[in-house]
Amino acid sequence: MQLETKLRPETKIAAIFPDEDSIPKEFQLPFPIHQTEYLINGELRHWEGPKQEAFSSIFVETADGLVPKLIGSFPLLTEKESLAALDAAVVAYDKGRGHWPTMSVGGRIEHIQDFTYRMKEKKQEVVNLLMWEIGKSFPDSEKEFDRTIAYIEDTIDALKNLDRTNSRFVIEQGIIGQIRRAPLGVTLCLGPANYPLNETFTTLIPALIMGNTVVLKPPRPGVILYRPLLEAFRDAFPEGVVNTVYGNGREVTPPLMSSGKVDALAFIGSSRAASSLKKLHPRPHRLRSILGLEAKNPGIILPDADLDLAIKECILGTLSYNGQRCTALKILFVHHHVVDIFLERFSEAIANLKFGMPWEKSVMVTPLPELDKPKYFTELVEDANHYGARVVNEGGGTVNQTFFYPAVLYPVTSQMRVYREEQFGPVIPVVPFDDIAVPIQYICDSDYGQQVSIFGRDTDTIANLVDPLVNQVSRVNLNSQCQRGPDTFPFTGRKDSAEGTLSVVDALRAFSIRTLVAAKATEINKAMLTTIVREHKSNFLSTDFIL
Ligand code: G3H
């Protein structure tokens, strides 16, 4: 019998990237997509100016050595085109008088359904591009697409529900009123590179369905996967309702904000970028911001934790999509009594994780979409080493181009950068503690307040932790990793982690404002309202019940 010898991670990492021939046929990129089109006012315009090449996080072995795979290119638009996109959205909104914002809810739902139908036809193309652009595993890329479709469908159902509740008049203190939610105006949607499709759509779709018009700037990386959807945007929506902008964010985004014509900013990214964008608006009180920002979610492993479960959840929490999730567990506090065994078994679990190319079956750790990221992670590791921590797992921190093998750092202290910085990747700091006050104080002092995970079994201890922690973060997870879903649950954060709440239902509120028509219940008013409703003279004053 031949004994299987396990390769050291370093050996496999050195040869991690494929040559063209070993990429399975079904995942090959047919040809680079050199995109020249951008969507403004219902028209796909052609760009003759400079373009930005888009490279994959995946390198390919060639006769000249390793080179990043070229996915294609996209237009580097300028301030002029960006402002043209904004103007198209402003005209389509027409200060609330446009066709889209005054359309019936049922009418807008039909447009979104039409878009969804067209989008589903592009699934294969979009998923493959998603995998190539950001190195997300194929099943996770597929999941991102399917979750987005489910989000759209759930949003339609939620709006129908909302509309059914609002399809009635109320009479209070002799006043008749009909209360509904109305759009805010022009929305600027800026999504993140880690969920370029899903998270962008969790703001885009509610913004649209509530009657706002949109300027959409897809994230970089993540631009090319929007190319297959451009015709669907053009054909499913009236002109000017969806407009796209590409290019250098620092060039094309600030003019939009400083124009004062953006009414809602939907941004998923860093708090620093969000603050500088918000500050550009000349009338900040007119701007509604819906922001998903950074986080440093801790996992707390108590001495009585079920370690099998804690390790399983901490692996998912720290390393799903290489730890590049805002909800990832970004620091682990482990009680002294169990820290040695935890580290041993956690390192073992990492050693058993499959790493490689995103199309490989059961792969968990894949190349990173930003070329400079491994350098940053190496700096974090070196800094932690300098202050006395070491990498405790075999091969941890090994780099090959865009690939960085997960590094577990122990013991991490407050002197180290990784203690506070949001690493957003596969570096896992572990802090030992004796007194639960240590992680609690960490959370209180943190600039972030998104979520926490607690692993333990003693009901008194857990209950005593829950009550203060719910006032520090926006979700306390018990014996479970941090996560956004289910998408019907409220997703938000405190401090520098978010502004506004997203969920299927909350997002409808976030992108709209309550507005009402009211009239004293006189005979004349009653007769007038009855006629308007009976003869379907208004989309707002209506008792139509959407089924
Ligand atoms: O990056 C932040 C995402 O909203 C996280 O979503 O917890 O479902 O991965 P997730």
XYZ file of C-alpha atoms and ligand atoms in Angstrom:
557
model
C 0.000 0.000 0.000
C 1.322 3.384 -0.953
C 1.347 5.887 1.896
C 0.021 9.299 0.948
C 2.564 11.943 1.906
C 1.080 15.305 2.660
C 2.873 18.159 0.937
C 3.968 21.079 3.055
C 1.763 24.097 2.200
C 4.837 26.026 0.976
C 5.502 23.395 -1.706
C 1.968 23.527 -3.048
C 1.843 27.341 -2.850
C 4.966 27.655 -4.997
C 3.095 25.875 -7.802
C -0.390 27.139 -7.063
C -1.080 28.967 -10.319
C -2.067 26.985 -13.424
C -1.020 27.234 -17.033
C -3.727 27.966 -19.604
C -4.142 24.315 -20.537
C -4.880 23.155 -17.034
C -7.804 25.572 -16.545
C -10.924 23.416 -16.946
C -12.770 24.234 -20.185
C -16.011 25.245 -18.498
C -14.227 27.932 -16.467
C -12.017 29.367 -19.173
C -12.550 32.987 -20.110
C -13.553 32.818 -23.774
C -11.773 36.120 -24.596
C -10.981 39.393 -22.871
C -13.979 41.712 -22.664
C -12.898 45.118 -23.889
C -15.839 47.169 -22.807
C -16.402 50.507 -24.491
C -20.038 50.976 -23.511
C -21.551 52.887 -20.629
C -25.222 53.520 -19.988
C -26.583 57.030 -19.884
C -30.181 58.068 -20.388
C -31.250 54.696 -21.742
C -28.506 54.666 -24.337
C -25.330 52.580 -24.509
C -22.725 55.168 -25.410
C -19.351 54.235 -26.855
C -16.158 55.433 -25.291
C -13.193 56.231 -27.451
C -10.976 57.563 -24.666
C -8.506 55.871 -22.320
C -9.384 52.540 -20.799
C -8.341 50.630 -17.717
C -7.197 47.058 -18.090
C -8.770 44.657 -15.614
C -6.597 41.812 -14.401
C -7.686 38.777 -12.484
C -6.408 37.837 -9.060
C -5.400 34.608 -10.797
C -1.961 34.403 -12.338
C -1.207 32.076 -15.225
C 2.082 30.278 -15.876
C 3.509 31.297 -19.265
C 6.828 31.007 -21.104
C 7.693 34.399 -19.558
C 6.789 33.282 -16.052
C 3.670 34.094 -14.043
C 1.415 36.806 -15.442
C -1.965 37.961 -14.155
C -4.783 36.877 -16.431
C -6.253 39.746 -18.438
C -10.036 39.838 -18.087
C -10.596 42.857 -20.282
C -10.814 46.607 -19.982
C -13.376 49.276 -19.208
C -13.759 52.989 -19.942
C -11.912 55.486 -17.798
C -14.618 58.088 -17.967
C -14.039 61.654 -16.871
C -15.928 64.188 -14.793
C -17.843 65.183 -17.955
C -19.428 61.749 -18.511
C -19.989 61.323 -14.813
C -21.962 64.571 -14.671
C -23.859 63.545 -17.807
C -24.943 60.358 -16.007
C -26.033 62.444 -13.042
C -27.970 64.839 -15.264
C -29.797 61.927 -16.867
C -30.839 60.690 -13.416
C -31.859 64.220 -12.380
C -33.991 64.654 -15.504
C -35.596 61.218 -15.089
C -36.488 62.081 -11.500
C -37.595 65.580 -12.542
C -37.988 66.727 -8.942
C -40.383 63.878 -8.274
C -42.511 64.594 -11.351
C -40.791 62.048 -13.619
C -42.445 58.980 -15.080
C -40.535 56.633 -12.717
C -41.119 58.349 -9.355
C -44.814 58.884 -10.117
C -45.400 55.405 -11.481
C -47.648 53.047 -9.517
C -45.920 50.574 -7.217
C -47.301 47.749 -9.353
C -45.792 49.357 -12.446
C -42.336 49.629 -10.889
C -42.538 46.039 -9.712
C -43.181 44.934 -13.294
C -40.029 46.710 -14.481
C -37.954 45.072 -11.726
C -39.426 41.664 -12.612
C -38.556 42.233 -16.251
C -34.995 43.126 -15.237
C -34.721 40.021 -13.038
C -35.813 37.825 -15.907
C -33.143 39.338 -18.172
C -30.528 39.123 -15.408
C -31.167 35.417 -14.835
C -30.372 34.778 -18.496
C -26.881 36.167 -17.886
C -26.156 34.057 -14.822
C -23.407 31.893 -16.275
C -21.487 34.825 -17.716
C -21.788 36.959 -14.598
C -20.806 34.145 -12.230
C -17.739 33.236 -14.277
C -16.624 36.871 -14.417
C -17.235 37.258 -10.697
C -14.977 34.281 -10.045
C -12.239 35.588 -12.338
C -12.414 39.199 -11.234
C -12.251 38.742 -7.490
C -11.060 35.151 -7.063
C -14.188 34.057 -5.182
C -14.712 30.309 -5.337
C -17.123 29.150 -8.028
C -19.818 27.888 -5.612
C -19.579 31.138 -3.614
C -19.778 33.180 -6.813
C -22.854 31.215 -7.793
C -24.264 31.704 -4.306
C -23.702 35.458 -4.623
C -25.712 35.521 -7.845
C -28.547 33.346 -6.509
C -28.707 35.261 -3.248
C -29.046 38.471 -5.248
C -31.946 37.084 -7.254
C -33.599 35.889 -4.020
C -33.029 39.361 -2.526
C -34.782 40.999 -5.480
C -37.710 38.588 -5.254
C -38.012 39.076 -1.487
C -37.848 42.847 -1.969
C -40.759 42.678 -4.401
C -42.782 40.662 -1.873
C -41.871 43.060 0.939
C -42.966 46.048 -1.122
C -46.224 44.352 -2.012
C -46.845 43.817 1.692
C -45.997 47.395 2.515
C -48.223 48.634 -0.253
C -51.136 46.481 0.887
C -50.893 48.037 4.358
C -50.771 51.516 2.858
C -53.623 50.951 0.410
C -56.140 52.310 2.824
C -57.254 55.585 4.259
C -57.085 56.335 7.957
C -59.395 58.700 9.749
C -57.977 60.289 12.887
C -59.390 63.250 14.794
C -61.649 64.160 11.901
C -58.857 64.063 9.353
C -58.685 61.576 6.497
C -55.199 60.561 5.468
C -53.441 58.214 3.139
C -49.866 57.534 4.193
C -47.321 55.990 1.861
C -43.609 55.912 1.296
C -42.215 58.098 -1.484
C -38.764 58.188 -3.124
C -35.922 60.461 -2.016
C -34.579 61.482 -5.425
C -31.305 60.712 -7.160
C -29.300 57.920 -5.553
C -25.599 57.332 -6.007
C -24.861 53.601 -5.551
C -21.287 52.576 -4.810
C -20.811 48.916 -3.982
C -17.844 46.994 -2.557
C -15.339 44.737 -4.340
C -15.894 41.751 -2.031
C -19.577 41.417 -2.951
C -19.578 43.441 -6.161
C -22.942 42.123 -7.275
C -24.852 41.268 -4.131
C -24.092 44.176 -1.862
C -24.422 46.701 -4.668
C -27.828 45.260 -5.510
C -28.963 45.351 -1.881
C -28.977 49.133 -2.250
C -29.648 49.468 -5.994
C -32.834 47.399 -6.060
C -34.589 48.984 -3.057
C -33.566 52.430 -4.311
C -35.081 51.726 -7.728
C -38.217 49.977 -6.590
C -39.076 52.882 -4.288
C -38.963 55.259 -7.275
C -35.504 56.786 -7.019
C -33.321 57.199 -10.089
C -29.767 55.930 -9.899
C -26.181 56.594 -10.858
C -24.321 53.327 -10.379
C -20.575 53.036 -10.168
C -19.542 49.393 -9.920
C -16.583 48.619 -7.654
C -13.041 47.969 -8.864
C -12.417 45.070 -9.149
C -15.916 44.016 -10.130
C -16.613 46.295 -13.094
C -16.483 43.809 -15.940
C -19.112 41.505 -14.461
C -21.609 44.324 -14.942
C -21.041 44.343 -18.698
C -23.474 41.463 -19.415
C -26.150 43.347 -17.469
C -25.980 46.659 -19.317
C -28.583 45.730 -21.948
C -30.894 44.444 -19.216
C -30.644 47.788 -17.393
C -31.225 49.633 -20.656
C -34.186 47.551 -21.784
C -35.974 46.957 -18.485
C -36.064 50.533 -17.188
C -37.266 53.837 -18.621
C -34.483 56.104 -19.862
C -32.381 57.830 -17.236
C -33.551 55.592 -14.376
C -30.277 53.607 -14.279
C -27.024 55.200 -15.428
C -23.518 53.770 -15.098
C -20.194 55.443 -14.463
C -16.727 53.853 -14.636
C -13.297 55.170 -13.980
C -11.064 56.406 -11.265
C -13.266 56.919 -8.204
C -11.311 59.981 -7.145
C -12.004 61.630 -10.461
C -15.588 60.662 -11.236
C -17.266 60.478 -7.816
C -16.442 63.779 -6.049
C -18.055 65.953 -8.764
C -21.293 64.012 -8.293
C -21.352 64.752 -4.594
C -20.245 68.374 -4.824
C -22.974 69.065 -7.408
C -25.472 68.879 -4.543
C -27.785 66.900 -6.838
C -27.358 63.550 -5.093
C -30.192 62.988 -2.612
C -29.150 59.588 -1.295
C -25.681 58.097 -1.004
C -25.556 54.308 -0.848
C -21.977 53.386 -0.145
C -20.319 50.188 1.051
C -16.656 50.699 1.829
C -14.413 52.467 4.308
C -15.618 55.084 6.784
C -12.812 57.382 5.651
C -14.030 57.381 2.055
C -17.661 57.726 3.191
C -16.854 60.760 5.343
C -14.978 62.512 2.585
C -17.798 61.892 0.093
C -20.426 63.154 2.525
C -18.430 66.298 3.263
C -18.459 67.243 -0.415
C -22.225 67.693 -0.454
C -22.995 71.419 -0.228
C -26.231 70.825 1.709
C -25.495 67.829 3.927
C -28.925 67.976 5.585
C -30.461 67.136 2.202
C -28.405 63.997 1.840
C -29.596 60.634 3.158
C -26.665 58.269 3.668
C -26.968 54.516 3.780
C -23.529 53.194 4.596
C -22.017 49.764 5.220
C -18.521 50.355 6.586
C -15.632 48.499 8.158
C -15.685 46.325 11.258
C -13.397 44.393 13.561
C -15.770 41.740 14.843
C -14.343 39.755 17.753
C -14.932 36.115 18.539
C -14.837 35.341 22.262
C -14.084 31.741 23.193
C -15.054 31.080 26.812
C -13.456 28.270 28.871
C -16.538 26.038 28.645
C -17.010 26.454 24.880
C -17.723 23.422 22.727
C -14.399 23.565 20.914
C -15.479 21.466 17.921
C -18.237 23.916 17.239
C -16.173 27.012 18.070
C -13.383 25.937 15.714
C -15.785 25.146 12.907
C -17.501 28.517 13.229
C -14.233 30.426 13.710
C -12.823 28.858 10.545
C -15.914 29.987 8.632
C -15.881 33.349 10.385
C -12.220 34.120 9.750
C -11.649 32.470 6.389
C -14.823 32.385 4.280
C -13.818 34.180 1.107
C -10.333 34.527 2.640
C -11.673 36.696 5.472
C -12.653 39.403 2.985
C -16.079 40.042 4.472
C -17.062 43.046 6.523
C -18.712 40.545 8.864
C -15.625 38.320 9.190
C -14.284 37.482 12.635
C -11.197 39.688 12.683
C -9.815 39.011 16.149
C -10.235 36.003 18.446
C -10.128 36.293 22.234
C -9.503 32.823 23.665
C -9.584 31.990 27.376
C -6.222 30.939 28.839
C -7.618 27.569 29.949
C -8.337 26.478 26.397
C -6.020 28.579 24.283
C -3.323 25.917 23.713
C -5.741 23.252 22.606
C -7.696 25.809 20.583
C -4.570 26.899 18.693
C -3.509 23.335 18.032
C -6.880 22.283 16.662
C -7.538 25.544 14.846
C -4.149 25.237 13.071
C -4.967 21.640 12.222
C -8.303 22.737 10.760
C -6.520 25.313 8.598
C -4.056 22.667 7.417
C -7.029 20.596 6.271
C -8.593 23.426 4.296
C -8.299 23.153 0.594
C -6.526 26.071 -1.040
C -6.005 26.760 -4.694
C -7.854 28.095 -7.704
C -11.475 29.228 -7.285
C -12.816 26.550 -9.645
C -11.269 23.674 -7.664
C -13.782 21.515 -5.840
C -14.255 22.394 -2.122
C -11.614 25.121 -2.280
C -11.737 27.563 0.625
C -8.652 29.780 0.343
C -8.041 31.465 -3.009
C -5.909 34.287 -4.477
C -6.710 37.826 -3.353
C -8.097 40.433 -5.739
C -5.638 43.191 -4.851
C -1.985 42.807 -5.796
C -0.680 44.810 -2.830
C -2.688 42.928 -0.189
C -0.139 40.135 0.522
C 2.465 42.834 1.181
C 0.166 44.505 3.704
C -0.550 41.200 5.439
C 3.165 40.428 5.579
C 3.721 43.801 7.230
C 1.060 42.997 9.821
C 2.742 39.665 10.537
C 6.187 41.270 10.818
C 4.859 43.957 13.115
C 3.231 41.334 15.346
C 6.472 39.291 15.302
C 8.357 42.376 16.383
C 6.135 42.716 19.469
C 6.377 39.062 20.426
C 3.701 37.143 18.522
C 4.496 34.304 16.158
C 2.737 32.491 13.365
C 1.573 29.255 14.968
C 0.275 27.332 11.954
C 2.478 25.545 9.471
C 3.187 27.618 6.377
C 1.174 30.582 7.724
C 1.942 33.790 5.814
C 3.516 32.097 2.779
C 3.033 34.300 -0.275
C 3.001 33.662 -4.006
C 1.922 36.750 -5.991
C -1.733 37.324 -4.970
C -1.936 34.235 -2.813
C -1.442 34.536 0.959
C -1.678 31.406 3.089
C -3.687 32.049 6.320
C -1.517 33.087 9.249
C -2.630 32.575 12.858
C -0.819 35.047 15.114
C -0.366 34.378 18.830
C -0.159 35.909 21.412
C -1.481 39.204 20.070
C -1.334 42.284 22.276
C -2.571 45.856 22.081
C 0.829 47.087 20.847
C 0.372 45.345 17.511
C -1.244 46.872 14.443
C -3.364 43.783 13.828
C -5.020 44.343 17.230
C -6.884 47.395 15.878
C -6.540 47.507 12.091
C -9.223 45.850 10.001
C -7.029 43.387 8.104
C -9.796 42.214 5.714
C -7.988 39.025 4.828
C -6.516 35.747 6.069
C -4.514 37.027 9.052
C -6.009 35.747 12.304
C -4.935 37.428 15.537
C -5.520 35.432 18.726
C -5.494 37.223 22.087
C -5.422 35.166 25.301
C -7.505 36.393 28.242
C -8.270 35.446 31.856
C -10.825 38.081 32.648
C -13.883 38.556 30.419
C -13.474 42.286 31.087
C -10.584 42.238 28.565
C -12.635 41.484 25.418
C -15.521 43.577 26.695
C -13.252 46.575 27.143
C -11.826 45.941 23.678
C -15.319 46.172 22.204
C -16.150 49.318 24.203
C -12.939 51.037 23.079
C -13.231 49.927 19.462
C -14.076 52.404 16.703
C -16.331 49.735 15.279
C -19.580 48.212 16.460
C -20.929 45.734 13.965
C -21.143 42.244 15.537
C -19.585 39.848 18.028
C -19.565 36.055 18.385
C -19.559 34.410 21.821
C -18.727 30.741 22.243
C -19.710 29.149 25.553
C -22.310 27.041 27.316
C -23.018 28.563 30.708
C -26.384 30.279 30.483
C -25.693 32.809 33.275
C -22.413 33.899 31.707
C -23.955 34.217 28.261
C -26.965 36.145 29.542
C -24.707 38.509 31.485
C -22.702 39.176 28.340
C -25.654 39.656 26.012
C -27.237 42.556 27.885
C -24.293 44.969 27.760
C -23.038 43.788 24.360
C -26.242 44.485 22.451
C -25.627 48.136 23.339
C -22.125 48.033 21.846
C -22.723 46.165 18.607
C -25.705 45.478 16.371
C -25.761 41.695 16.483
C -24.573 39.271 19.139
C -24.053 35.782 17.708
C -24.164 32.844 20.099
C -21.991 29.859 19.201
C -22.161 31.038 15.594
C -19.933 33.055 13.301
C -20.833 36.671 12.482
C -22.798 37.128 9.296
C -25.189 39.376 7.489
C -27.878 36.846 6.614
C -30.643 35.910 6.609
C -31.280 39.008 4.513
C -34.584 39.603 6.253
C -32.679 40.301 9.507
C -31.596 43.900 10.147
C -28.024 44.505 9.090
C -26.348 47.544 10.554
C -23.586 48.641 12.913
C -22.703 51.234 15.492
C -19.891 53.809 15.564
C -17.788 53.701 12.360
C -19.397 50.479 11.095
C -22.579 51.705 9.426
C -25.196 54.354 8.948
C -28.762 53.246 8.369
C -30.107 49.721 8.424
C -30.366 47.310 5.561
C -32.551 44.225 5.276
C -35.165 43.327 2.746
C -37.727 45.458 4.597
C -35.456 48.085 6.192
C -33.881 48.972 2.854
C -37.286 49.947 1.475
C -37.540 52.411 4.339
C -33.956 53.595 3.942
C -34.547 54.671 0.332
C -37.870 56.380 0.898
C -39.639 58.874 3.117
C -43.110 58.778 4.552
C -45.454 61.228 2.920
C -49.198 61.622 3.105
C -52.240 63.275 1.689
C -54.578 64.585 4.372
C -57.941 66.305 4.291
C -60.475 67.365 6.896
C -63.348 64.907 6.697
C -65.822 67.320 5.140
C -68.473 66.166 2.675
C -66.692 67.907 -0.203
C -63.354 66.275 0.623
C -64.905 62.851 1.104
C -66.651 63.073 -2.258
C -63.467 64.261 -3.956
C -61.320 61.485 -2.507
C -63.931 58.902 -3.387
C -64.012 60.052 -7.006
C -60.210 60.114 -7.315
C -59.934 56.589 -5.955
C -62.932 55.138 -7.798
C -61.818 56.550 -11.123
C -58.140 55.679 -10.577
C -57.081 59.278 -11.081
C -53.972 59.015 -8.888
C -51.240 56.448 -8.259
C -50.724 57.719 -4.723
C -54.335 58.125 -3.665
C -55.366 54.599 -4.346
C -56.834 51.623 -2.585
C -55.678 49.129 -5.204
C -54.493 45.954 -3.539
C -51.499 44.302 -5.203
C -51.820 40.538 -5.213
O -18.862 42.159 3.508
C -19.926 42.260 4.139
C -21.096 41.422 3.751
O -22.309 42.113 3.880
C -21.119 40.187 4.558
O -22.157 39.381 4.228
O -21.992 37.910 6.219
O -23.355 37.270 4.266
O -20.876 37.266 4.117
P -22.082 37.850 4.740
